Coordinates of C-alpha atoms and ligand atoms in Angstrom, one line a residue:
X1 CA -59.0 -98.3 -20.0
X2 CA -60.1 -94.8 -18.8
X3 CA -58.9 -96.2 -14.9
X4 CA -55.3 -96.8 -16.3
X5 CA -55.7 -93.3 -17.9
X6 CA -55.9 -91.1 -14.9
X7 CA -53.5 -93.2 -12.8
X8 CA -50.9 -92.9 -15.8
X9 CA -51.8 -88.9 -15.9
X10 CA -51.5 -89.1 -11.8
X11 CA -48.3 -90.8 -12.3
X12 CA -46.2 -89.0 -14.7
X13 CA -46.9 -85.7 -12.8
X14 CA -46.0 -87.5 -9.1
X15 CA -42.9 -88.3 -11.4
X16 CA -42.2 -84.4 -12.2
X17 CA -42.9 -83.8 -8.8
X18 CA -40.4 -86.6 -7.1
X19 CA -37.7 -85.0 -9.4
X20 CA -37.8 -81.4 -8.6
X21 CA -39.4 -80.8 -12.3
X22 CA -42.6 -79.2 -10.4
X23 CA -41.0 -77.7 -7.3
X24 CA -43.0 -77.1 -4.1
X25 CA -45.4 -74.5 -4.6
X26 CA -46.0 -74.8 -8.3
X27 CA -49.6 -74.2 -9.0
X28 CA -51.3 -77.2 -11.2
X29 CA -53.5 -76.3 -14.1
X30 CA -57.0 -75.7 -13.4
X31 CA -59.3 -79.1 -14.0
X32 CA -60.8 -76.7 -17.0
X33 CA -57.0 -76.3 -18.0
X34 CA -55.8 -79.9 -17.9
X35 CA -58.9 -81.6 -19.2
X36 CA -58.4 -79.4 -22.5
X37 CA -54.6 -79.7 -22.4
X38 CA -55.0 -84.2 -21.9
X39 CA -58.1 -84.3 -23.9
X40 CA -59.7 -86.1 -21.0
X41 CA -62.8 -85.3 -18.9
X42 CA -62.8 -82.8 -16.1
X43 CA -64.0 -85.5 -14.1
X44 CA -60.9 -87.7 -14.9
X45 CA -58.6 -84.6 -14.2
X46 CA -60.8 -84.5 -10.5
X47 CA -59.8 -88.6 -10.5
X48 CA -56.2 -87.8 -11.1
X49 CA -56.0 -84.7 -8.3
X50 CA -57.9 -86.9 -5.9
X51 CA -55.1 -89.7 -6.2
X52 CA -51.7 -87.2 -6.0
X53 CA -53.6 -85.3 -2.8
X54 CA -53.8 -88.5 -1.3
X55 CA -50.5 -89.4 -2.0
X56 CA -49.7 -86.1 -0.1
X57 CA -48.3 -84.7 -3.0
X58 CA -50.4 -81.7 -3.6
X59 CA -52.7 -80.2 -1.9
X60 CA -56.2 -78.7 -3.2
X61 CA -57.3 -74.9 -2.0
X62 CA -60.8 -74.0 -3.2
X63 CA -61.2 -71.2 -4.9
X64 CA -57.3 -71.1 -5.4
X65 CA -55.8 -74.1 -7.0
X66 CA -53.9 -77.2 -6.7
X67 CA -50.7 -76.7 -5.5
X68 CA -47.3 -79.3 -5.2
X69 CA -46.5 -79.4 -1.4
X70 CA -43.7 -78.5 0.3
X71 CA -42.0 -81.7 1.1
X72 CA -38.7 -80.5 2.0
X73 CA -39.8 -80.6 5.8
X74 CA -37.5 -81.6 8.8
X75 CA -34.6 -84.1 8.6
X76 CA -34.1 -84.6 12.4
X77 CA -31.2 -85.4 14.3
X78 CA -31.4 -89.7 13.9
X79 CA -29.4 -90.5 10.9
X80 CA -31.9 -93.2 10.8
X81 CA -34.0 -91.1 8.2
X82 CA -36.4 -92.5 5.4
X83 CA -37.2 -91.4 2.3
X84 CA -40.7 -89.9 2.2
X85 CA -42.3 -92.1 -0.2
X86 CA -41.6 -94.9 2.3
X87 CA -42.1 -92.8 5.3
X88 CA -45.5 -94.1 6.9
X89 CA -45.1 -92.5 10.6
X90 CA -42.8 -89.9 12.1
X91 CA -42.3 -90.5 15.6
X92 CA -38.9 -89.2 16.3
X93 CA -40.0 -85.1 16.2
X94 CA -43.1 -83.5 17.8
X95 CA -44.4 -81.2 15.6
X96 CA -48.1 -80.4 16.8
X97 CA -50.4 -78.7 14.1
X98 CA -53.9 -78.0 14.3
X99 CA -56.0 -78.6 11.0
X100 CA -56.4 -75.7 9.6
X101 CA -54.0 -73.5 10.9
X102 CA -52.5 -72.5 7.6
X103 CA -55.5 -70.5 7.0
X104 CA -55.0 -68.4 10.4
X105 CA -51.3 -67.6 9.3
X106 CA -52.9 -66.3 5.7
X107 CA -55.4 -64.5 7.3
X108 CA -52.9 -62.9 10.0
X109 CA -50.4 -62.1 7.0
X110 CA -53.7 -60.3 5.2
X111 CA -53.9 -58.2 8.2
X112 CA -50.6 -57.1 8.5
X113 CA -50.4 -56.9 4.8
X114 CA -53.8 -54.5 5.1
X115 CA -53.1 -52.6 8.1
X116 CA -49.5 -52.8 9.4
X117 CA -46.8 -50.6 9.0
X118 CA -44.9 -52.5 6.7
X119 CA -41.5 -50.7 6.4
X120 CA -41.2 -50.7 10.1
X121 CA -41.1 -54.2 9.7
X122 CA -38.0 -54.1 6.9
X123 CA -36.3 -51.4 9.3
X124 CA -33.6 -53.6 12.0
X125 CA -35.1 -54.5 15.2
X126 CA -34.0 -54.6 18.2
X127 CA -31.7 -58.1 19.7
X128 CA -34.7 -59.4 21.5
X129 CA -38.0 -57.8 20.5
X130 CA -39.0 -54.5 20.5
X131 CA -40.9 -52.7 24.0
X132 CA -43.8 -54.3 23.1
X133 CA -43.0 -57.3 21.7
X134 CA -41.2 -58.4 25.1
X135 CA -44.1 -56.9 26.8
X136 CA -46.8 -59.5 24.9
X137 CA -44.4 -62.2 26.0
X138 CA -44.3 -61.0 29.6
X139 CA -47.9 -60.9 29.8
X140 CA -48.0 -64.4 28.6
X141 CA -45.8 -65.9 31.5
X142 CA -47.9 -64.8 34.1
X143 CA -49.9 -67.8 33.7
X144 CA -46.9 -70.2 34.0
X145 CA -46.4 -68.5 37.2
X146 CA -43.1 -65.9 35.7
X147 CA -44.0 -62.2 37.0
X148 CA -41.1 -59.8 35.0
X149 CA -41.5 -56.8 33.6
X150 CA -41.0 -56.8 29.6
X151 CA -37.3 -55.4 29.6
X152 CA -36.3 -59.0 31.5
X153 CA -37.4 -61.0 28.6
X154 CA -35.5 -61.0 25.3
X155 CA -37.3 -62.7 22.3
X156 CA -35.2 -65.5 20.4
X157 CA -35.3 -67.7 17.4
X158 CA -36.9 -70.6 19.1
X159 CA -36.0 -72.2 22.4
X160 CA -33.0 -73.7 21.1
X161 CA -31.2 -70.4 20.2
X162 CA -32.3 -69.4 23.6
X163 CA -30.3 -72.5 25.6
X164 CA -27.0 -71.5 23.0
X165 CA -27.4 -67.8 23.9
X166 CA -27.7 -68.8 27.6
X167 CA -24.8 -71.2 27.2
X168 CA -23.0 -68.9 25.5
X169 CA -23.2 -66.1 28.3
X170 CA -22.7 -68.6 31.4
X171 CA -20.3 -70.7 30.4
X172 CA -16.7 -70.3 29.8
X173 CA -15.7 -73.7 27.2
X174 CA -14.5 -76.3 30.0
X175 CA -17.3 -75.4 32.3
X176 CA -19.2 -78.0 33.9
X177 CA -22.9 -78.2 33.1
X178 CA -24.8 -80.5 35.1
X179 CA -28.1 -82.3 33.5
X180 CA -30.3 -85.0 33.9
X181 CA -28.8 -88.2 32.4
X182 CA -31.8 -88.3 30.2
X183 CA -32.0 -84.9 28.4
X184 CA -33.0 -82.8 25.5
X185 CA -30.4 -83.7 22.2
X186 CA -30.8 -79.7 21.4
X187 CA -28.6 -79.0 25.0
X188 CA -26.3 -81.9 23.9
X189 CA -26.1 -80.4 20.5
X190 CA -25.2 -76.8 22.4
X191 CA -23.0 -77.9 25.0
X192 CA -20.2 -80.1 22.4
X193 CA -20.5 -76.5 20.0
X194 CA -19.8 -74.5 22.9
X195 CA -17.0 -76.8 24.8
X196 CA -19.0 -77.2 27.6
X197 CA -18.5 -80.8 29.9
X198 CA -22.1 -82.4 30.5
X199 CA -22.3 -84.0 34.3
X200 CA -25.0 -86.2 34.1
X201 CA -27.5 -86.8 37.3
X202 CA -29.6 -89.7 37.7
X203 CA -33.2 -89.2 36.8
X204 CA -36.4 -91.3 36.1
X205 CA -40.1 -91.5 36.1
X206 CA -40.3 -89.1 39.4
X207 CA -37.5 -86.5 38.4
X208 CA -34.2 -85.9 38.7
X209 CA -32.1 -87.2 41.8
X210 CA -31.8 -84.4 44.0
X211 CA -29.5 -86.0 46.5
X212 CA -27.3 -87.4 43.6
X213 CA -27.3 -83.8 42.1
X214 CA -26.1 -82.4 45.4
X215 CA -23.5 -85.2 45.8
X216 CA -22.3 -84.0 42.2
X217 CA -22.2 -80.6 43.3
X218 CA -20.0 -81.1 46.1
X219 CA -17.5 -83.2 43.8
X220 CA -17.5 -81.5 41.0
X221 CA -17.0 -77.9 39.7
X222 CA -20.4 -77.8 38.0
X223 CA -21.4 -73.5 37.4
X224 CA -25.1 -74.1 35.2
X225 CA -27.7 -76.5 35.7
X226 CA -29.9 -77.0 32.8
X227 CA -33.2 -78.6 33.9
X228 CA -36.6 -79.0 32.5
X229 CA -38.8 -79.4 35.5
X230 CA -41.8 -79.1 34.3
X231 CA -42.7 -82.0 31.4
X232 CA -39.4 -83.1 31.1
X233 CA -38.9 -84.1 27.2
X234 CA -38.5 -87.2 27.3
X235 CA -39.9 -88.4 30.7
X236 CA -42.5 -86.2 31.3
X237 CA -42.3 -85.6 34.5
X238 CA -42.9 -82.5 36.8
X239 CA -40.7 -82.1 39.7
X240 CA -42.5 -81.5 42.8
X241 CA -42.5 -78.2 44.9
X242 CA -40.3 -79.7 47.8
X243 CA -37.8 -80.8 44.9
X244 CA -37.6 -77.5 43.3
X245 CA -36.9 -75.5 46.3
X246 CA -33.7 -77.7 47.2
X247 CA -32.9 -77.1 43.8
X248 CA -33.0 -73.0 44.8
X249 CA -31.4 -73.8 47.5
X250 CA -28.2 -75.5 46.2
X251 CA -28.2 -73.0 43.8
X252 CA -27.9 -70.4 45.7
X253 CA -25.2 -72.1 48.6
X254 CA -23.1 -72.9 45.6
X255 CA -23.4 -69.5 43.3
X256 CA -24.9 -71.8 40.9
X257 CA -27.0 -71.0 37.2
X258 CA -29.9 -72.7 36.1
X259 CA -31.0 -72.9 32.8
X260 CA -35.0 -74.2 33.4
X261 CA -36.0 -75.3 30.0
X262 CA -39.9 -74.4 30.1
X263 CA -40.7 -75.5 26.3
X264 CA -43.3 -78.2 27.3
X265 CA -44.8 -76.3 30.5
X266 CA -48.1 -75.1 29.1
X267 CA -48.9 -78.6 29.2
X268 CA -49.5 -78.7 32.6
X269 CA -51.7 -77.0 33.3
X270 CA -51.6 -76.4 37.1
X271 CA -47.4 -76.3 37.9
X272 CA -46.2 -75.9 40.9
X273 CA -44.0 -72.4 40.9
X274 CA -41.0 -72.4 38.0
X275 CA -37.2 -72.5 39.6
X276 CA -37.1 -68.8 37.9
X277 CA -40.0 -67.6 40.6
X278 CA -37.9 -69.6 43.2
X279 CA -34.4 -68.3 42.6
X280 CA -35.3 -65.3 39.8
X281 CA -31.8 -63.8 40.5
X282 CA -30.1 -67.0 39.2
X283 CA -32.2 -68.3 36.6
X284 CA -32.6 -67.8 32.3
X285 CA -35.8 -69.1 32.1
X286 CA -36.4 -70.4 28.3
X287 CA -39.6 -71.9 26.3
X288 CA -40.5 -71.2 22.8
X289 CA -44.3 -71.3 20.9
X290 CA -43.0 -74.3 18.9
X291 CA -44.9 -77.2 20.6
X292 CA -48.3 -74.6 21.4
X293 CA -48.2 -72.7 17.9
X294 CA -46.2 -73.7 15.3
X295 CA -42.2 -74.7 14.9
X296 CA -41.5 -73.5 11.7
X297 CA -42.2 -69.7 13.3
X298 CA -39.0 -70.3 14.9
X299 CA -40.2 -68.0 17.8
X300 CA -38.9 -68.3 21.5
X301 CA -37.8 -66.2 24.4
X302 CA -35.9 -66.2 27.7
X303 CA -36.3 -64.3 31.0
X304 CA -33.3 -63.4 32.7
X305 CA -32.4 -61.2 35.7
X306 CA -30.8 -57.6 35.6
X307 CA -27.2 -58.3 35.7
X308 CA -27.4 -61.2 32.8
X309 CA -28.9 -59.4 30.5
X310 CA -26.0 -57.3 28.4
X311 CA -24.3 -60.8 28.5
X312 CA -27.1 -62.4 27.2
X313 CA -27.9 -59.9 24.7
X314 CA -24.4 -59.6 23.6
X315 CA -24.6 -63.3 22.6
X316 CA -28.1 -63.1 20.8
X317 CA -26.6 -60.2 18.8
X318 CA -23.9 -62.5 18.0
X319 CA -26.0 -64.7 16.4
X320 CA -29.0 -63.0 14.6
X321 CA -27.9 -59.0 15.1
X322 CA -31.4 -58.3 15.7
X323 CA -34.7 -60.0 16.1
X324 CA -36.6 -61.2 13.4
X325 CA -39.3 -58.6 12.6
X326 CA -42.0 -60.4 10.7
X327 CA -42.4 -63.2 12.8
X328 CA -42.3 -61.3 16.2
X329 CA -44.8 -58.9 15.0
X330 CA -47.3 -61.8 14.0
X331 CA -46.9 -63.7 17.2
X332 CA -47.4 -61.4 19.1
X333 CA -50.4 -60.0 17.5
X334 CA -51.2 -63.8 18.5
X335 CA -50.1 -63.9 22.0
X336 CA -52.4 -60.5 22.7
X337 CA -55.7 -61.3 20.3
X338 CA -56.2 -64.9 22.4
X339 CA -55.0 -67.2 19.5
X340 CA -52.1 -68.7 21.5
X341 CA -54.5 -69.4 24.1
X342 CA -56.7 -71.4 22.4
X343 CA -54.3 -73.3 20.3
X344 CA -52.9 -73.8 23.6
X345 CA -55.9 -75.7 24.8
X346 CA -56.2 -77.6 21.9
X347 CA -52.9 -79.1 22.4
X348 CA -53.9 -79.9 25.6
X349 CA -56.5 -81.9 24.8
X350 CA -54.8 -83.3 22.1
X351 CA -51.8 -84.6 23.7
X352 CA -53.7 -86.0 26.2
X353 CA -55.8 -87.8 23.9
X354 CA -53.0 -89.3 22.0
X355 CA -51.0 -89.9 25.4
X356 CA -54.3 -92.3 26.6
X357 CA -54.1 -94.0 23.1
X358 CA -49.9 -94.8 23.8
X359 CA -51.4 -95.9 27.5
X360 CA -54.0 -98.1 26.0
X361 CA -51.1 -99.5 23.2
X362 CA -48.2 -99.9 26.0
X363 CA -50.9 -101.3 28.5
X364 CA -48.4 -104.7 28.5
X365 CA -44.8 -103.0 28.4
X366 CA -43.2 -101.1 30.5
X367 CA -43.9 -96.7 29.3
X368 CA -43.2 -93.8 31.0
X369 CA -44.9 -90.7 30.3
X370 CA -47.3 -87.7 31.4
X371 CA -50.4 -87.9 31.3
X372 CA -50.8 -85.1 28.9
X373 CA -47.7 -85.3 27.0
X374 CA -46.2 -85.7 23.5
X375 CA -43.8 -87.7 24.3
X376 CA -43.1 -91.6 25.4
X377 CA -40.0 -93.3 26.9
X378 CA -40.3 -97.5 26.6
X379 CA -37.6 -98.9 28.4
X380 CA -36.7 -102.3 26.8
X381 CA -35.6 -104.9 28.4
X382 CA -32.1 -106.3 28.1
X383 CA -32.5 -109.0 25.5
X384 CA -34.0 -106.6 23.4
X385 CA -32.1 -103.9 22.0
X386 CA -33.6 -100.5 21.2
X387 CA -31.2 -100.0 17.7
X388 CA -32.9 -102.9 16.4
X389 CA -36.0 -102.4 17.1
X390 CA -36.1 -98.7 15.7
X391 CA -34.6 -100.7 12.6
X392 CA -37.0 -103.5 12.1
X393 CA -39.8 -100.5 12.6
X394 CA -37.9 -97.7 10.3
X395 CA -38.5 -100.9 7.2
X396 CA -41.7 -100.6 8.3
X397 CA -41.9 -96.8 7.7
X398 CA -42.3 -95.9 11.1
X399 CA -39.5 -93.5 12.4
X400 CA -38.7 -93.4 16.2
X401 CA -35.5 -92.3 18.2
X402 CA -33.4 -94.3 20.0
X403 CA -32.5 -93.9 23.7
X404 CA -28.8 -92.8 23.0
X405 CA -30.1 -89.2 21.3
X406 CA -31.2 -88.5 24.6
X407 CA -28.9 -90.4 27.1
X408 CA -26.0 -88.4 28.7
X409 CA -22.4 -90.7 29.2
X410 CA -21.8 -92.7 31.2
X411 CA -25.8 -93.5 31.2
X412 CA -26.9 -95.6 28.2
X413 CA -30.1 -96.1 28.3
X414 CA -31.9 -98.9 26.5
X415 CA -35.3 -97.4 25.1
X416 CA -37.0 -95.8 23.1
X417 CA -38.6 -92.5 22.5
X418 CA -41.6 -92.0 20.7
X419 CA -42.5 -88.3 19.7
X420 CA -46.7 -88.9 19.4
X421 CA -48.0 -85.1 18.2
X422 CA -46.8 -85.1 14.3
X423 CA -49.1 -88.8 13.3
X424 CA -52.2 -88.1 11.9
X425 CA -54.3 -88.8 14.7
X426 CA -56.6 -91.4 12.8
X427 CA -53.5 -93.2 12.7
X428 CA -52.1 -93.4 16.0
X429 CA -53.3 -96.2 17.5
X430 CA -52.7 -98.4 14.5
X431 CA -48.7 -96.9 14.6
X432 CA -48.4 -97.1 18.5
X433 CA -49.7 -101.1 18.0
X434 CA -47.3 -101.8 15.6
X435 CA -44.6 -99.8 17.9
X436 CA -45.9 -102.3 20.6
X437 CA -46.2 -105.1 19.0
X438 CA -42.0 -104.9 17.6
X439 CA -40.7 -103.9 21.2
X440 CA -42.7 -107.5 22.2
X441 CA -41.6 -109.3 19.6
X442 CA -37.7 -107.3 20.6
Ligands
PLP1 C1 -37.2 -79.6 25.8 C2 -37.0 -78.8 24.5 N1 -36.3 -77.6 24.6 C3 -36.1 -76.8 23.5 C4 -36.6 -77.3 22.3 C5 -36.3 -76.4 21.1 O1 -37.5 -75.9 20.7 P1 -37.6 -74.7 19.6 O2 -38.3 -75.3 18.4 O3 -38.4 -73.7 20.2 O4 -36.2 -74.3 19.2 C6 -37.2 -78.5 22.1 C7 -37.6 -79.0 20.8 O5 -38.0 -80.0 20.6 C8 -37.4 -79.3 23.3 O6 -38.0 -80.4 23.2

């Protein structure tokens, strides 16, 4: 009798919490509170929070309460999505997070709240950081091998506002982009809002086709090249030193741009040098903290040389006016106090643990991948197509994207990609399996 009790209790409050009757953030009564209120024992009340925590519903603080969780979250570009009650894995969006980081981003905003000059932070900042804001993130590419002083880097919302701002001061609409037939969505996504053609070049498991990119360059009027060279998302793979510099070169014998998407560098950790050391006078170099720190900061930059930068800044005023002054000033109180750098070398570790757990669940299908990556490409074979498989998994609860948000016309692709960093890691091996086990059974 008392078992039905507390699952009835647990119940009609996930009910109230499904609807939008307890919105996210609502604080639960105390146990004390709701014991009295039910006329049920606190231990019943503990019963009841135990099974809507583990439902992911709420979430427990001690010494502060139970509160409903923010379930709003992502909804991704696959129009493939699940409802989260039936949602079991996501693998279709890396979004690392180290437990327990919630608690450094309270005690940072403690700090600030304690010692920072909090109306500077409501005054308007700066389009692209403040002095010292650009200087943190200056300091910060050293190590991936980018030597500028602070006034060539302008801080962005995230890497993807620093691709559109880059786009945006390249590109007149018609332009010809070229980009590896297998690419980032976010520069599709860009490139259709700003009227710019894609040209797509021939890539796999070793890079991108330098003598087809060439070729392309000699037949077509292409002015940016938009490359990740360094942990390609979704291939993974880092172009070699000889590769790069032909890359420089045919940039330069053609007056050519490049846009060198950085955001998954830091996880390789021995590079060799970025296209923007190569050719600095051509190149917006852009990455972001998303994958090291945190997405939802929304914080990202973008070196560029001397002549690009009023464009560039033009087009980043266009968009935000100014940068955002909250989150700049925490992360970059991160980037100097060493906290980046550590999360950084957890992720690390982390993505190549879960990358030898996809090796160990692929061992019998074809997988592409780097070593310490988050992400996975599994070509299929013919017979089998990708749509369907993501289907047959997505009734399973398990989420994944499909070749095609990736794939640049006239290349189809017929894979899939798996994003490995947001599954709780106790769960992904069992997820990868089942991944395996539909992509054999097609
Ligand atoms: C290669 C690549 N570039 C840029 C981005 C955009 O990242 P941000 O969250 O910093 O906008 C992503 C996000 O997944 C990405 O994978």
């Amino acid at each position: 009798m008392r078992t039905e009790h507390y699952k009835t209790i647990a119940e009609e409050i996930a009910a109230a919490i499904r609807s939008g009757a307890l919105p996210a953030g609502t604080r639960l009564p105390t146990h004390r509170e709701l014991a009295r209120e039910r006329g049920i024992a606190v231990a019943t009340v503990s019963r009841v929070y135990a099974q809507l925590t583990a439902a992911g519903l709420v979430s427990g603080e001690v010494g502060r309460g139970t509160f409903v969780r923010d379930q709003s979250g992502y909804s991704g570009l696959e129009p493939r999505r699940l409802p989260l009650p039936t949602r079991v894995a996501d693998l279709s969006f890396n979004q690392p997070l180290a437990p327990g980081q919630g608690e450094t981003l309270r005690r940072a905003l403690r700090e600030l709240a304690n010692e920072g000059d909090l109306e500077a932070l409501l005054a308007q900042h700066p389009p692209g950081g403040r002095e010292h804001d650009r200087a943190a993130v200056a300091t910060y590419l050293l190590d991936r091998g980018v030597d500028v002083p602070p006034g060539n880097v302008l801080v962005t919302s995230g890497a993807q506002q620093a691709i559109d701002v880059a786009v945006a001061a390249l590109l007149a609409p018609g332009a010809v982009m070229a980009v590896d037939a297998v690419t980032y969505p976010g520069a599709k996504l860009v490139s259709t809002a700003r009227h710019v053609e894609l040209a797509a070049v021939r890539c796999d498991a070793d890079g991108t086709d330098v003598d087809e990119l060439e070729a392309l360059c000699a037949r077509r009027a292409v002015s940016v090249l938009y490359l990740m060279p360094t942990v390609h998302n979704p291939l993974g793979f880092v172009l070699g030193t000889e590769h790069r510099e032909r890359i420089a070169a045919l940039a330069r014998q053609r007056d050519l741009m490049i846009i060198e998407d950085a955001t998954y560098a830091f996880l390789e950790s021995v590079a060799p040098p970025p296209l923007q050391a190569l050719a600095p006078e051509r190149t917006v170099y852009v990455g972001s903290l998303s994958k090291n720190l945190a997405t939802g900061l929304r914080f990202g930059y973008l070196v560029a040389p001397d002549h690009l930068l009023s464009a560039l800044t033009r087009a980043l005023r266009t968009s935000t006016w100014g940068s955002p002054s909250l989150i700049t000033t925490l992360v970059t109180r991160w980037l100097r106090d060493g906290t980046v750098e550590k999360l950084e070398a957890e992720r690390r570790a982390d993505a190549q643990w879960r990358q030898a757990a996809a090796r160990e669940a692929f061992a019998d299908v074809d997988y592409i991948a780097h070593p310490a990556g988050y992400s996975g490409w599994l070509p299929l074979p013919e017979e089998t197509r990708a749509d369907q498989v993501a289907a047959c998994l997505a009734e399973h609860g398990i989420l994944v994207s499909t070749g095609d948000a990736f794939a640049v016309p006239p290349f189809a692709p017929n894979a899939l990609r798996l994003a490995l960093a947001s599954v709780a890691g106790d769960r992904l091996g069992v997820v990868l399996r089942q991944v395996a086990e539909a992509v054999v059974r097609g």
